[in-house]
Amino acid sequence: ILDLHWTGPNGAQARRLQPMPNRERSRAFWFDLAHAFLDDEGVVFEPFNEPFPDLNLDTDEAWQCWRDGCTENQAVRAGGPPGTYEAIGMQELVDAIRQTGSKHLILLGGVQYSNSLSQILAYLPQDPLANLAVAWHVYNNNRCRELECWNGAPFAVAWALPLVATQFGQNDCCG
């Protein structure tokens, strides 16, 4: 699985996870990467690791930004100057990958660090090949971490599309 993990908006170096991929470089990154791996059928693409648009909320605005892009607040280190950047949405990244002729499976993680899948089916990008799956990240400190939640949106998503837990774990060492 190849993913874009960090992005550097506004010409900055990629030094941390941002809420969404940046428009200025991410499309070109995926176009080049998909072209480079065009003949390698063993590769899966995950266009962005752990999106958290709209201040990490599970809102219509977050999902709209996730699919279509938006102006997003830049994540900065403590004491760093705040700013915004133009985020690119998953639809444009799917399009960039497909424009190369790539037939690869594309994994899309939802909002709230790929944990919330509440509206992913409503905002799912169009794919001419219908070769999309959902990446899900589940940790003990995520909002959707209990069976009751798993039986909600993730269960519904799994009936519509392949659902892959690409990250899971815990941060408390309690087993």
mmCIF file of C-alpha atoms in Angstrom:
data_model
loop_
_atom_site.group_PDB
_atom_site.id
_atom_site.type_symbol
_atom_site.label_atom_id
_atom_site.label_comp_id
_atom_site.label_asym_id
_atom_site.label_seq_id
_atom_site.Cartn_x
_atom_site.Cartn_y
_atom_site.Cartn_z
ATOM 1 C CA ILE A 1 0.000 0.000 0.000
ATOM 2 C CA LEU A 2 1.448 3.326 -1.078
ATOM 3 C CA ASP A 3 0.029 6.391 0.622
ATOM 4 C CA LEU A 4 0.652 10.092 0.873
ATOM 5 C CA HIS A 5 1.299 10.448 4.566
ATOM 6 C CA TRP A 6 2.492 14.026 5.047
ATOM 7 C CA THR A 7 2.061 17.064 2.846
ATOM 8 C CA GLY A 8 3.773 20.458 2.862
ATOM 9 C CA PRO A 9 1.297 23.211 1.987
ATOM 10 C CA ASN A 10 2.285 26.657 0.736
ATOM 11 C CA GLY A 11 5.711 25.500 -0.409
ATOM 12 C CA ALA A 12 6.707 24.287 3.066
ATOM 13 C CA GLN A 13 8.489 21.024 3.745
ATOM 14 C CA ALA A 14 6.251 18.158 4.770
ATOM 15 C CA ARG A 15 7.043 17.998 8.487
ATOM 16 C CA ARG A 16 3.760 16.799 9.948
ATOM 17 C CA LEU A 17 0.350 15.404 9.142
ATOM 18 C CA GLN A 18 -1.986 18.032 7.714
ATOM 19 C CA PRO A 19 -5.803 17.880 7.694
ATOM 20 C CA MET A 20 -5.916 17.208 3.943
ATOM 21 C CA PRO A 21 -3.492 16.848 1.017
ATOM 22 C CA ASN A 22 -2.422 20.149 -0.514
ATOM 23 C CA ARG A 23 -3.659 21.145 -3.952
ATOM 24 C CA GLU A 24 -0.321 22.542 -5.143
ATOM 25 C CA ARG A 25 1.574 19.227 -5.189
ATOM 26 C CA SER A 26 -0.609 16.236 -4.325
ATOM 27 C CA ARG A 27 -2.285 15.828 -7.717
ATOM 28 C CA ALA A 28 1.084 15.779 -9.486
ATOM 29 C CA PHE A 29 2.446 13.377 -6.846
ATOM 30 C CA TRP A 30 -0.340 10.852 -7.522
ATOM 31 C CA PHE A 31 -0.191 11.267 -11.269
ATOM 32 C CA ASP A 32 3.563 10.562 -11.225
ATOM 33 C CA LEU A 33 3.293 7.702 -8.714
ATOM 34 C CA ALA A 34 0.439 5.987 -10.545
ATOM 35 C CA HIS A 35 2.362 6.287 -13.793
ATOM 36 C CA ALA A 36 5.528 4.864 -12.199
ATOM 37 C CA PHE A 37 3.652 1.794 -10.891
ATOM 38 C CA LEU A 38 1.320 1.439 -13.871
ATOM 39 C CA ASP A 39 2.381 -2.131 -14.634
ATOM 40 C CA ASP A 40 2.727 -3.342 -11.030
ATOM 41 C CA GLU A 41 -0.563 -5.009 -10.170
ATOM 42 C CA GLY A 42 0.598 -5.772 -6.626
ATOM 43 C CA VAL A 43 0.379 -2.132 -5.551
ATOM 44 C CA VAL A 44 -2.602 -0.511 -3.842
ATOM 45 C CA PHE A 45 -2.956 3.277 -3.542
ATOM 46 C CA GLU A 46 -4.224 5.150 -0.487
ATOM 47 C CA PRO A 47 -4.332 8.818 -1.611
ATOM 48 C CA PHE A 48 -4.086 10.338 1.865
ATOM 49 C CA ASN A 49 -3.388 8.943 5.297
ATOM 50 C CA GLU A 50 -5.817 10.031 8.015
ATOM 51 C CA PRO A 51 -7.723 13.080 6.752
ATOM 52 C CA PHE A 52 -9.116 15.355 9.464
ATOM 53 C CA PRO A 53 -10.760 18.356 7.746
ATOM 54 C CA ASP A 54 -13.073 20.907 9.409
ATOM 55 C CA LEU A 55 -11.184 20.889 12.715
ATOM 56 C CA ASN A 56 -11.455 17.088 12.883
ATOM 57 C CA LEU A 57 -15.238 17.127 13.018
ATOM 58 C CA ASP A 58 -17.619 14.640 11.413
ATOM 59 C CA THR A 59 -19.715 17.261 9.611
ATOM 60 C CA ASP A 60 -21.172 17.796 6.150
ATOM 61 C CA GLU A 61 -18.460 20.441 5.657
ATOM 62 C CA ALA A 62 -15.731 17.940 6.524
ATOM 63 C CA TRP A 63 -17.086 15.400 4.072
ATOM 64 C CA GLN A 64 -17.561 18.033 1.352
ATOM 65 C CA CYS A 65 -13.922 19.094 1.799
ATOM 66 C CA TRP A 66 -12.830 15.441 1.872
ATOM 67 C CA ARG A 67 -14.386 14.802 -1.540
ATOM 68 C CA ASP A 68 -14.049 18.185 -3.282
ATOM 69 C CA GLY A 69 -11.289 20.080 -1.489
ATOM 70 C CA CYS A 70 -11.520 23.365 0.407
ATOM 71 C CA THR A 71 -9.516 26.043 2.159
ATOM 72 C CA GLU A 72 -8.159 24.269 5.232
ATOM 73 C CA ASN A 73 -6.367 25.367 8.390
ATOM 74 C CA GLN A 74 -2.711 24.410 8.334
ATOM 75 C CA ALA A 75 -1.529 22.242 11.218
ATOM 76 C CA VAL A 76 1.526 23.900 12.770
ATOM 77 C CA ARG A 77 3.876 23.081 15.601
ATOM 78 C CA ALA A 78 3.196 24.764 18.953
ATOM 79 C CA GLY A 79 4.036 28.433 18.667
ATOM 80 C CA GLY A 80 4.146 28.309 14.877
ATOM 81 C CA PRO A 81 2.281 30.874 12.797
ATOM 82 C CA PRO A 82 -1.257 29.799 11.836
ATOM 83 C CA GLY A 83 -2.270 29.759 8.221
ATOM 84 C CA THR A 84 -4.540 28.228 5.633
ATOM 85 C CA TYR A 85 -3.924 26.337 2.411
ATOM 86 C CA GLU A 86 -5.850 24.968 -0.524
ATOM 87 C CA ALA A 87 -6.649 21.308 0.057
ATOM 88 C CA ILE A 88 -7.393 18.929 -2.782
ATOM 89 C CA GLY A 89 -10.239 16.452 -2.446
ATOM 90 C CA MET A 90 -10.345 12.724 -3.015
ATOM 91 C CA GLN A 91 -12.268 13.097 -6.292
ATOM 92 C CA GLU A 92 -9.393 14.961 -7.932
ATOM 93 C CA LEU A 93 -6.874 12.451 -6.602
ATOM 94 C CA VAL A 94 -8.903 9.506 -7.931
ATOM 95 C CA ASP A 95 -9.104 11.342 -11.265
ATOM 96 C CA ALA A 96 -5.328 11.951 -11.327
ATOM 97 C CA ILE A 97 -4.639 8.261 -10.702
ATOM 98 C CA ARG A 98 -7.130 7.098 -13.345
ATOM 99 C CA GLN A 99 -5.844 9.587 -15.960
ATOM 100 C CA THR A 100 -2.609 7.589 -16.109
ATOM 101 C CA GLY A 101 -4.491 4.468 -17.198
ATOM 102 C CA SER A 102 -4.044 2.959 -13.733
ATOM 103 C CA LYS A 103 -6.460 0.203 -12.809
ATOM 104 C CA HIS A 104 -5.122 -0.133 -9.257
ATOM 105 C CA LEU A 105 -7.351 -0.507 -6.243
ATOM 106 C CA ILE A 106 -7.718 2.839 -4.469
ATOM 107 C CA LEU A 107 -8.301 2.850 -0.709
ATOM 108 C CA LEU A 108 -10.030 5.899 0.737
ATOM 109 C CA GLY A 109 -9.981 6.583 4.482
ATOM 110 C CA GLY A 110 -12.793 8.651 5.969
ATOM 111 C CA VAL A 111 -12.583 11.746 8.147
ATOM 112 C CA GLN A 112 -11.436 11.949 11.774
ATOM 113 C CA TYR A 113 -8.134 10.236 10.994
ATOM 114 C CA SER A 114 -9.826 7.606 8.773
ATOM 115 C CA ASN A 115 -11.945 6.445 11.712
ATOM 116 C CA SER A 116 -15.321 7.975 10.856
ATOM 117 C CA LEU A 117 -17.115 6.388 7.931
ATOM 118 C CA SER A 118 -20.478 8.024 8.696
ATOM 119 C CA GLN A 119 -20.944 9.681 5.280
ATOM 120 C CA ILE A 120 -18.355 8.014 3.082
ATOM 121 C CA LEU A 121 -20.965 6.316 0.894
ATOM 122 C CA ALA A 122 -22.795 9.618 0.333
ATOM 123 C CA TYR A 123 -19.575 11.450 -0.572
ATOM 124 C CA LEU A 124 -17.742 8.643 -2.337
ATOM 125 C CA PRO A 125 -15.839 9.910 -5.394
ATOM 126 C CA GLN A 126 -16.864 8.681 -8.819
ATOM 127 C CA ASP A 127 -14.486 6.082 -10.222
ATOM 128 C CA PRO A 128 -14.920 5.014 -13.853
ATOM 129 C CA LEU A 129 -13.529 1.583 -12.934
ATOM 130 C CA ALA A 130 -15.532 1.191 -9.709
ATOM 131 C CA ASN A 131 -12.353 -0.067 -8.072
ATOM 132 C CA LEU A 132 -12.519 1.719 -4.724
ATOM 133 C CA ALA A 133 -12.352 0.321 -1.220
ATOM 134 C CA VAL A 134 -12.500 1.963 2.193
ATOM 135 C CA ALA A 135 -9.511 2.211 4.520
ATOM 136 C CA TRP A 136 -10.460 2.220 8.196
ATOM 137 C CA HIS A 137 -8.224 3.125 11.135
ATOM 138 C CA VAL A 138 -9.290 1.890 14.556
ATOM 139 C CA TYR A 139 -7.465 2.702 17.780
ATOM 140 C CA ASN A 140 -8.586 2.686 21.399
ATOM 141 C CA ASN A 141 -8.548 6.504 21.408
ATOM 142 C CA ASN A 142 -10.761 6.891 18.307
ATOM 143 C CA ARG A 143 -14.404 7.791 18.547
ATOM 144 C CA CYS A 144 -15.549 4.624 16.744
ATOM 145 C CA ARG A 145 -13.781 2.005 18.846
ATOM 146 C CA GLU A 146 -16.586 -0.110 20.298
ATOM 147 C CA LEU A 147 -18.745 -2.869 18.868
ATOM 148 C CA GLU A 148 -21.833 -0.640 18.984
ATOM 149 C CA CYS A 149 -20.177 1.829 16.601
ATOM 150 C CA TRP A 150 -18.686 -0.917 14.429
ATOM 151 C CA ASN A 151 -22.212 -2.248 13.873
ATOM 152 C CA GLY A 152 -23.224 1.175 12.496
ATOM 153 C CA ALA A 153 -21.454 2.929 9.625
ATOM 154 C CA PRO A 154 -18.559 0.451 9.214
ATOM 155 C CA PHE A 155 -21.025 -2.432 8.951
ATOM 156 C CA ALA A 156 -23.090 -0.568 6.337
ATOM 157 C CA VAL A 157 -19.958 0.361 4.385
ATOM 158 C CA ALA A 158 -18.757 -3.249 4.392
ATOM 159 C CA TRP A 159 -21.998 -4.286 2.679
ATOM 160 C CA ALA A 160 -21.390 -1.777 -0.119
ATOM 161 C CA LEU A 161 -17.610 -1.817 -0.605
ATOM 162 C CA PRO A 162 -14.571 -3.724 0.576
ATOM 163 C CA LEU A 163 -13.541 -2.403 4.001
ATOM 164 C CA VAL A 164 -9.875 -2.773 4.975
ATOM 165 C CA ALA A 165 -8.566 -2.003 8.462
ATOM 166 C CA THR A 166 -5.244 -0.574 7.318
ATOM 167 C CA GLN A 167 -4.299 0.640 10.806
ATOM 168 C CA PHE A 168 -5.384 -0.554 14.228
ATOM 169 C CA GLY A 169 -3.948 -0.677 17.693
ATOM 170 C CA GLN A 170 -3.862 0.977 21.051
ATOM 171 C CA ASN A 171 -1.786 3.511 22.913
ATOM 172 C CA ASP A 172 -2.357 2.306 26.483
ATOM 173 C CA CYS A 173 -0.545 -1.083 26.546
ATOM 174 C CA CYS A 174 -3.552 -2.724 28.225
ATOM 175 C CA GLY A 175 -3.911 -5.529 25.706
#
